[in-house]
Short mmCIF file of C-alpha atoms in Angstrom, two decimals:
data_model
loop_
_atom_site.label_atom_id
_atom_site.label_comp_id
_atom_site.label_asym_id
_atom_site.label_seq_id
_atom_site.Cartn_x
_atom_site.Cartn_y
_atom_site.Cartn_z
CA MET A 1 146.38 17.92 44.30
CA ASP A 2 147.48 14.88 46.27
CA ALA A 3 143.98 13.39 46.28
CA VAL A 4 143.68 14.02 42.70
CA ASP A 5 146.93 12.03 42.26
CA ASN A 6 145.91 9.15 44.81
CA THR A 7 142.69 8.24 42.77
CA ILE A 8 144.56 8.94 39.73
CA LEU A 9 147.22 6.56 40.93
CA ILE A 10 145.01 4.23 42.32
CA ARG A 11 143.65 3.89 38.62
CA LEU A 12 146.44 3.88 37.09
CA ARG A 13 147.83 0.74 38.90
CA ASP A 14 144.62 -1.14 37.72
CA THR A 15 145.47 -0.36 34.14
CA ILE A 16 148.87 -1.27 34.71
CA GLU A 17 147.60 -5.09 36.24
CA ARG A 18 145.55 -5.51 34.06
CA ALA A 19 148.10 -4.52 31.23
CA LEU A 20 150.51 -7.23 32.61
CA ARG A 21 148.24 -9.76 31.49
CA VAL A 22 149.36 -8.34 28.72
CA PRO A 23 152.96 -10.58 26.70
CA HIS A 24 154.09 -7.26 24.90
CA TYR A 25 153.51 -4.90 27.84
CA ARG A 26 154.63 -7.70 30.45
CA SER A 27 158.10 -7.31 28.51
CA ALA A 28 158.32 -3.41 28.13
CA PHE A 29 157.48 -3.10 32.14
CA ALA A 30 160.32 -5.72 32.58
CA ASN A 31 162.70 -3.77 31.01
CA VAL A 32 162.09 -0.78 33.73
CA GLY A 33 161.97 -2.97 36.63
CA ILE A 34 158.32 -2.72 37.00
CA ALA A 35 156.73 -6.22 37.57
CA SER A 36 153.89 -5.00 39.38
CA ALA A 37 151.46 -3.13 39.63
CA GLU A 38 152.80 -1.87 43.02
CA ASP A 39 156.19 -1.26 41.86
CA ILE A 40 153.94 2.05 40.41
CA GLN A 41 154.25 4.55 43.44
CA THR A 42 154.56 7.83 42.04
CA ILE A 43 153.48 9.51 38.72
CA GLU A 44 156.70 9.39 38.34
CA ASP A 45 157.49 5.53 38.10
CA PHE A 46 154.73 5.51 35.80
CA GLN A 47 156.41 7.77 33.56
CA LYS A 48 159.29 5.06 33.22
CA ILE A 49 157.16 3.35 31.32
CA PRO A 50 158.15 3.10 27.74
CA VAL A 51 155.36 4.65 25.12
CA THR A 52 153.19 2.26 22.98
CA HIS A 53 153.28 3.02 20.15
CA LYS A 54 150.48 2.07 16.93
CA GLU A 55 153.19 -0.17 15.22
CA ASP A 56 153.49 -1.95 18.59
CA LEU A 57 149.74 -2.84 17.29
CA ARG A 58 150.55 -4.10 14.17
CA GLN A 59 153.36 -6.50 15.56
CA ASN A 60 150.67 -8.14 17.75
CA TYR A 61 147.78 -8.18 15.19
CA PRO A 62 145.72 -9.24 15.72
CA ILE A 63 144.58 -9.45 19.06
CA GLY A 64 148.28 -9.99 21.07
CA LEU A 65 147.31 -6.68 22.88
CA PHE A 66 143.99 -7.91 24.40
CA ALA A 67 143.99 -8.24 28.19
CA GLU A 68 140.70 -10.81 27.44
CA PRO A 69 139.89 -13.62 26.49
CA LEU A 70 137.66 -13.57 22.71
CA GLU A 71 135.06 -14.85 24.81
CA ASN A 72 134.61 -11.74 26.90
CA ILE A 73 135.17 -9.46 23.58
CA VAL A 74 131.33 -8.61 22.00
CA ARG A 75 132.48 -5.84 20.04
CA ILE A 76 135.84 -5.83 17.18
CA GLN A 77 136.56 -1.91 15.74
CA ALA A 78 139.73 -1.65 13.49
CA SER A 79 141.61 0.78 11.36
CA SER A 80 143.87 0.45 8.06
CA GLY A 81 147.11 1.76 7.88
CA THR A 82 149.77 2.33 5.11
CA THR A 83 151.64 -0.49 5.69
CA GLY A 84 147.88 -2.40 4.94
CA LYS A 85 148.08 -4.28 7.95
CA MET A 86 145.31 -3.06 10.31
CA THR A 87 145.56 -2.01 14.03
CA VAL A 88 142.50 -4.10 15.54
CA VAL A 89 140.80 -2.97 19.41
CA GLY A 90 138.51 -4.92 21.16
CA TYR A 91 135.51 -4.25 23.67
CA THR A 92 133.81 -6.10 26.77
CA ALA A 93 130.15 -5.35 27.27
CA LYS A 94 131.46 -3.03 30.46
CA ASP A 95 134.00 -0.74 27.57
CA ILE A 96 131.00 0.07 25.34
CA ASP A 97 128.53 0.75 28.01
CA MET A 98 131.79 3.15 29.27
CA TRP A 99 132.55 4.84 25.65
CA ALA A 100 128.81 5.61 25.30
CA ALA A 101 128.27 6.80 28.99
CA ALA A 102 131.53 9.79 27.82
CA VAL A 103 130.26 10.32 24.43
CA ALA A 104 127.16 10.84 25.72
CA LYS A 105 127.89 13.31 28.65
CA ALA A 106 129.96 15.27 25.78
CA LEU A 107 127.26 15.71 23.65
CA GLU A 108 125.31 16.95 26.88
CA ARG A 109 127.54 19.24 27.99
CA ALA A 110 127.70 20.32 24.14
CA GLY A 111 124.18 21.49 24.76
CA ILE A 112 122.90 18.59 22.89
CA THR A 113 119.37 17.24 24.52
CA PRO A 114 116.67 14.24 24.09
CA GLN A 115 114.60 16.53 22.11
CA ASP A 116 117.55 17.03 19.87
CA ILE A 117 117.42 14.88 16.24
CA VAL A 118 121.49 14.05 15.70
CA GLN A 119 121.99 12.59 12.42
CA VAL A 120 124.92 10.70 12.50
CA GLY A 121 127.75 11.33 8.99
CA TYR A 122 130.66 9.68 10.23
CA GLY A 123 131.50 6.19 8.68
CA TYR A 124 129.96 3.23 10.10
CA GLY A 125 131.70 -0.43 10.05
CA LEU A 126 135.12 -0.99 11.75
CA PHE A 127 135.81 2.77 12.11
CA THR A 128 134.76 3.53 15.55
CA GLY A 129 133.16 6.91 14.73
CA GLY A 130 129.53 6.10 13.12
CA LEU A 131 129.20 3.62 15.85
CA GLY A 132 130.60 5.79 18.82
CA LEU A 133 128.88 8.95 18.14
CA HIS A 134 125.32 6.79 17.61
CA TYR A 135 125.76 4.75 21.05
CA GLY A 136 126.35 7.82 23.32
CA SER A 137 123.55 10.10 21.32
CA GLU A 138 121.34 7.35 21.95
CA ARG A 139 122.33 7.05 25.25
CA LEU A 140 121.56 10.61 25.90
CA GLY A 141 118.11 9.69 24.76
CA ALA A 142 118.17 11.61 21.14
CA LEU A 143 116.97 10.10 17.86
CA THR A 144 119.53 9.31 15.99
CA ILE A 145 119.88 8.48 12.18
CA PRO A 146 123.00 5.88 11.26
CA LEU A 147 123.60 7.87 7.94
CA SER A 148 127.08 7.17 8.00
CA GLY A 149 129.33 8.65 5.07
CA GLY A 150 128.80 9.31 1.69
CA ASN A 151 124.74 9.72 -0.34
CA THR A 152 124.94 13.32 0.24
CA GLU A 153 121.84 13.59 -1.82
CA ARG A 154 119.84 11.69 1.26
CA HIS A 155 122.09 13.44 3.71
CA ILE A 156 120.39 16.75 2.62
CA ALA A 157 116.92 15.33 2.17
CA PHE A 158 116.54 14.14 5.93
CA LEU A 159 118.76 17.43 6.95
CA ARG A 160 115.39 19.12 5.86
CA ASP A 161 112.82 16.94 5.39
CA LEU A 162 113.85 14.95 9.11
CA LYS A 163 114.88 18.28 10.59
CA SER A 164 118.09 17.20 12.23
CA THR A 165 119.02 19.93 14.68
CA VAL A 166 122.56 18.19 15.15
CA LEU A 167 125.23 16.94 12.52
CA ALA A 168 127.82 14.52 13.16
CA CYS A 169 130.71 14.05 10.26
CA THR A 170 134.18 14.99 9.46
CA PRO A 171 134.65 18.97 9.04
CA SER A 172 135.92 18.50 5.07
CA TYR A 173 132.50 16.50 5.01
CA ALA A 174 130.54 19.20 6.14
CA LEU A 175 131.53 21.41 3.61
CA HIS A 176 130.34 19.38 1.20
CA ILE A 177 127.24 18.53 2.22
CA ALA A 178 126.97 22.26 2.40
CA ALA A 179 127.57 22.76 -1.21
CA ALA A 180 125.83 20.03 -2.52
CA ALA A 181 123.19 21.51 -0.62
CA ALA A 182 123.67 25.39 -2.17
CA ASP A 183 123.88 23.45 -5.65
CA MET A 184 120.34 22.46 -5.21
CA GLY A 185 119.08 26.26 -4.23
CA LEU A 186 118.92 25.88 -0.81
CA THR A 187 120.61 27.79 2.43
CA PRO A 188 120.64 27.34 5.49
CA LYS A 189 116.90 28.51 6.14
CA ASP A 190 115.98 25.31 4.54
CA PHE A 191 117.57 24.05 7.61
CA HIS A 192 116.96 23.59 11.43
CA LEU A 193 120.43 22.69 11.80
CA ARG A 194 121.87 24.02 15.53
CA VAL A 195 124.62 22.43 16.53
CA GLY A 196 127.95 20.06 14.93
CA VAL A 197 129.45 17.52 16.20
CA PHE A 198 133.01 17.32 13.37
CA GLY A 199 136.47 15.40 14.37
CA ALA A 200 138.87 13.39 12.72
CA GLU A 201 140.77 15.09 11.03
CA PRO A 202 142.61 18.63 12.07
CA TRP A 203 140.92 21.99 11.21
CA THR A 204 141.17 25.37 12.29
CA GLU A 205 139.36 27.99 13.72
CA ALA A 206 138.92 29.97 10.23
CA MET A 207 137.06 26.51 9.38
CA ARG A 208 134.56 26.27 12.24
CA GLY A 209 133.71 30.42 10.84
CA GLU A 210 132.87 28.62 7.26
CA ILE A 211 130.75 25.78 8.28
CA LYS A 212 129.06 27.79 10.77
CA GLN A 213 128.30 29.97 8.03
CA ARG A 214 127.63 27.68 5.68
CA LEU A 215 125.14 25.34 7.73
CA GLY A 216 123.79 28.33 9.50
CA LEU A 217 124.95 26.54 13.26
CA GLU A 218 124.58 27.57 16.64
CA ARG A 219 127.99 26.08 17.34
CA ALA A 220 130.04 23.99 15.56
CA LEU A 221 132.20 22.03 18.38
CA ASP A 222 134.94 19.25 17.69
CA ILE A 223 135.22 15.98 19.01
CA TYR A 224 138.35 14.07 19.29
CA GLY A 225 139.15 10.54 19.79
CA LEU A 226 141.20 7.52 18.58
CA SER A 227 140.31 4.11 18.11
CA GLU A 228 143.49 2.56 19.90
CA VAL A 229 142.28 4.16 23.26
CA MET A 230 138.58 4.20 22.36
CA GLY A 231 136.75 6.11 19.87
CA PRO A 232 135.12 9.55 19.28
CA GLY A 233 134.53 11.21 23.17
CA VAL A 234 137.83 11.19 24.42
CA ALA A 235 137.17 14.74 24.71
CA MET A 236 134.88 17.29 23.58
CA GLU A 237 134.51 21.09 23.36
CA CYS A 238 131.59 21.99 25.33
CA VAL A 239 128.97 25.30 24.83
CA HIS A 240 131.64 27.74 26.23
CA MET A 241 134.43 26.56 24.20
CA LYS A 242 137.70 27.25 26.63
CA GLY A 243 139.07 23.85 25.36
CA LEU A 244 138.31 19.74 24.51
CA HIS A 245 137.59 18.33 28.08
CA LEU A 246 139.01 15.02 28.21
CA ALA A 247 136.56 11.93 29.36
CA PRO A 248 137.61 10.84 33.02
CA ASN A 249 138.77 7.70 31.70
CA PHE A 250 142.39 8.45 30.32
CA TYR A 251 145.45 9.98 31.34
CA PRO A 252 147.18 12.26 29.57
CA GLU A 253 150.33 13.30 29.02
CA ILE A 254 152.74 15.38 26.79
CA LEU A 255 155.98 15.09 25.55
CA ASP A 256 158.39 16.79 24.10
CA ASP A 257 160.71 16.44 20.39
CA GLN A 258 162.66 14.57 22.85
CA GLY A 259 160.25 12.17 24.43
CA ARG A 260 160.15 14.23 27.58
CA VAL A 261 157.31 14.38 29.42
CA VAL A 262 156.68 18.78 29.81
CA PRO A 263 154.37 20.80 31.97
CA GLN A 264 150.49 21.70 31.45
CA GLY A 265 150.50 24.81 29.10
CA ARG A 266 153.08 23.75 26.77
CA LYS A 267 152.63 22.31 23.26
CA GLY A 268 153.79 18.65 22.29
CA GLU A 269 152.34 15.38 21.21
CA LEU A 270 149.71 13.99 23.20
CA VAL A 271 149.94 10.65 25.11
CA LEU A 272 146.89 8.82 26.19
CA THR A 273 146.43 6.00 29.38
CA SER A 274 143.06 4.23 29.45
CA MET A 275 141.45 3.93 33.20
CA GLY A 276 138.62 1.20 33.26
CA LYS A 277 138.80 -0.26 29.90
CA GLU A 278 138.82 -3.80 30.15
CA ALA A 279 139.61 -5.71 26.78
CA PHE A 280 142.50 -2.97 25.63
CA PRO A 281 143.79 -1.63 28.29
CA SER A 282 146.08 1.35 26.57
CA VAL A 283 149.67 2.49 28.41
CA ARG A 284 150.92 5.18 27.29
CA TYR A 285 150.23 5.47 23.73
CA ARG A 286 151.63 8.31 21.26
CA THR A 287 148.81 9.73 19.57
CA LYS A 288 150.88 11.68 17.46
CA ASP A 289 148.41 14.56 17.94
CA LEU A 290 149.87 17.96 18.74
CA THR A 291 148.11 20.22 21.69
CA THR A 292 148.55 21.84 24.83
CA LEU A 293 147.39 20.45 28.64
CA THR A 294 145.50 22.79 30.80
CA TYR A 295 143.60 21.86 34.59
CA GLY A 296 140.98 23.41 35.41
CA HIS A 297 136.97 24.27 35.91
CA CYS A 298 134.77 25.06 33.68
CA ALA A 299 131.12 26.84 33.60
CA CYS A 300 129.68 23.81 31.74
CA GLY A 301 130.62 22.15 35.30
CA PHE A 302 133.40 20.11 33.81
CA CYS A 303 136.65 19.76 36.03
CA GLY A 304 139.74 17.80 34.63
CA TRP A 305 141.88 18.07 32.29
CA SER A 306 141.30 19.96 29.14
CA LEU A 307 142.59 20.08 25.72
CA GLU A 308 143.29 22.69 23.10
CA LYS A 309 142.43 22.14 19.54
CA ILE A 310 144.28 19.58 17.77
CA SER A 311 146.80 22.16 15.34
CA GLY A 312 148.06 18.70 13.91
CA ARG A 313 149.36 15.67 13.85
CA VAL A 314 153.37 14.34 14.78
CA ASP A 315 152.90 12.58 10.71
CA ASP A 316 151.23 15.47 9.09
CA MET A 317 154.38 18.18 9.06
CA LEU A 318 155.98 18.78 6.15
CA ILE A 319 159.63 20.03 5.94
CA ILE A 320 159.84 21.69 3.10
CA ARG A 321 163.36 23.79 2.60
CA GLY A 322 164.23 23.33 6.22
CA VAL A 323 160.71 24.80 7.38
CA ASN A 324 158.15 22.78 9.51
CA VAL A 325 155.41 23.14 7.26
CA PHE A 326 151.53 22.01 8.79
CA PRO A 327 148.24 21.79 6.58
CA SER A 328 147.08 23.73 9.03
CA GLN A 329 148.98 27.02 8.45
CA ILE A 330 147.94 26.31 5.03
CA GLU A 331 144.36 26.01 5.34
CA GLU A 332 144.65 28.98 8.08
CA ALA A 333 146.29 31.44 4.65
CA ILE A 334 143.58 30.33 2.43
CA LEU A 335 140.19 31.04 4.31
CA ALA A 336 142.17 34.45 5.45
CA VAL A 337 141.34 34.95 1.69
CA GLU A 338 138.09 35.80 0.80
CA GLY A 339 137.06 35.21 -3.34
CA ILE A 340 138.42 31.44 -2.56
CA GLU A 341 137.14 28.09 -1.45
CA PRO A 342 138.35 26.16 1.25
CA HIS A 343 138.92 22.91 -0.69
CA TYR A 344 142.88 22.58 -1.25
CA LEU A 345 145.73 20.27 -2.01
CA ILE A 346 149.22 20.52 -0.97
CA VAL A 347 151.63 19.71 -3.61
CA VAL A 348 155.44 18.64 -2.50
CA ASP A 349 158.02 17.83 -5.66
CA ARG A 350 161.68 18.32 -5.90
CA GLN A 351 163.17 20.71 -8.82
CA GLY A 352 166.70 19.90 -8.91
CA ALA A 353 168.33 20.11 -5.18
CA LEU A 354 165.40 22.00 -4.01
CA ASP A 355 162.16 20.62 -2.53
CA ALA A 356 159.07 23.14 -4.35
CA LEU A 357 155.79 23.70 -2.38
CA GLU A 358 152.35 24.24 -4.90
CA VAL A 359 149.41 25.01 -2.95
CA GLN A 360 145.91 24.26 -5.40
CA VAL A 361 142.72 25.97 -4.73
CA GLU A 362 139.12 25.95 -5.79
CA VAL A 363 138.04 29.42 -6.42
CA ALA A 364 134.49 30.44 -5.90
CA PRO A 365 132.34 30.20 -8.86
CA GLU A 366 132.07 34.07 -9.22
CA VAL A 367 135.34 34.72 -9.68
CA VAL A 368 136.12 31.67 -12.02
CA ASP A 369 136.08 34.38 -15.24
CA GLU A 370 138.19 37.54 -13.49
CA ILE A 371 141.05 37.62 -14.45
CA SER A 372 142.37 40.85 -12.82
CA LEU A 373 140.70 39.83 -9.83
CA LEU A 374 142.78 35.88 -10.07
CA GLU A 375 146.19 38.03 -10.19
CA ASP A 376 145.12 40.23 -6.91
CA LEU A 377 143.70 37.15 -4.89
CA ARG A 378 146.83 35.04 -5.96
CA GLU A 379 148.99 37.63 -4.68
CA LYS A 380 146.97 37.66 -1.58
CA LEU A 381 147.25 33.93 -0.55
CA SER A 382 150.76 33.76 -1.93
CA GLN A 383 151.67 36.76 0.83
CA ARG A 384 149.48 35.42 3.71
CA ILE A 385 150.70 31.85 2.92
CA TYR A 386 154.68 34.10 2.70
CA THR A 387 153.79 35.37 6.13
CA ILE A 388 153.24 32.46 7.86
CA LEU A 389 155.37 30.30 6.81
CA GLY A 390 158.06 32.64 5.91
CA LEU A 391 158.29 30.37 2.71
CA GLY A 392 157.18 30.59 -0.52
CA ALA A 393 155.13 28.67 -2.70
CA ARG A 394 153.51 28.64 -6.04
CA VAL A 395 149.35 29.22 -5.89
CA ARG A 396 147.72 27.52 -8.61
CA PHE A 397 144.07 28.25 -8.71
CA VAL A 398 141.86 25.23 -10.25
CA GLU A 399 138.24 25.62 -11.08
CA PRO A 400 135.42 24.96 -8.23
CA ARG A 401 134.76 21.29 -7.93
CA SER A 402 137.97 20.15 -8.99
CA LEU A 403 139.41 18.78 -6.12
CA PRO A 404 138.77 15.53 -4.97
CA ARG A 405 135.98 15.47 -2.13
CA SER A 406 135.88 13.10 0.43
CA GLU A 407 133.42 11.89 2.88
CA GLY A 408 135.50 10.69 5.76
CA LYS A 409 138.64 11.99 6.44
CA ALA A 410 140.15 14.87 3.99
CA VAL A 411 143.31 14.31 2.01
CA ARG A 412 145.17 17.48 2.06
CA VAL A 413 148.85 16.63 0.95
CA LEU A 414 150.61 14.93 -1.87
CA ASP A 415 154.23 14.42 -1.66
CA LYS A 416 155.84 13.08 -4.78
CA ARG A 417 159.32 13.51 -2.97
CA LYS A 418 158.06 9.76 -1.33
#
């Protein structure tokens, strides 16, 4: 590992040297005694650098964290936040090229070839999802259809008529497409899909099986990314599905809840540093995503860091009567019970001095009028939730198609305590 460590240190020092052009980073580095890239002689030196938060991007809005002048920037992307102030990132031509190459390599490891037809259902525009997949797919040489999110009937028509073999979108939107197709009397046999590339929101193994079955996929693979460090393609599963292989353009760390770096194999919050990015170097960026890291080889030819499937986000965690609850745990319980749909809403409220948890779930059309069966399903789901969480929840079944559908990231939680 010494040679690998030396190579990484050299690349990290390049990132630090570039980041020192940015006043925010110069100040943050100076606070821990780092005045130049040469002050980073070991990984331990690097880990003294303060982490970067999303709030740092907001406070330096719009372009305060850019390391290149605007005349060298060829693209701006942005994401909105709960505060209303966007986080803006920039790319040079070299950055765009590096991003496209990373996504193309990830798609290739996923078994996607230039003979495939890739239908992109992520949003285009300022959101990085659509353009990230698009450029990578084109770089690979695949026929690429930029449908974006929404217009589900057109998605279905293109899946059927153009015989798309790859669908890229959020997992919740994939389920929505599958349900809409079924309403039109179509089955997976009417399509030619082989592979799904799903990301932008955490999803469980049970959800993977559900999507594969409803769309007739050979593989449903997870892709990971965030605009603050690049966009989709930061990491992705390959055909062997032994974790999400991290692109070599990033150095990963895992932090515990005290902000300390933990060894590989331990779960915590993923922190990423870009290596080679010009316009917007990301230094120890806290992703808020929970995962574990392992280093090694894969049969697909990859050698490097791999992430475990993201299990949730730090800011998605609900504390209900002292118990830590993640939406993915509720999803796991729902998908373990046949007769109910994978569309749900978690509602948290306060009754007197106590928190109350309600799980609203759509029932399958064929059981909606079966009162005795519904009671049995309610009991099964309630017990499953209690087994997983150690916490009681009120289960409320709702009509099929009554919960809102999302063309982007699904809204799973309504916290009325806030």
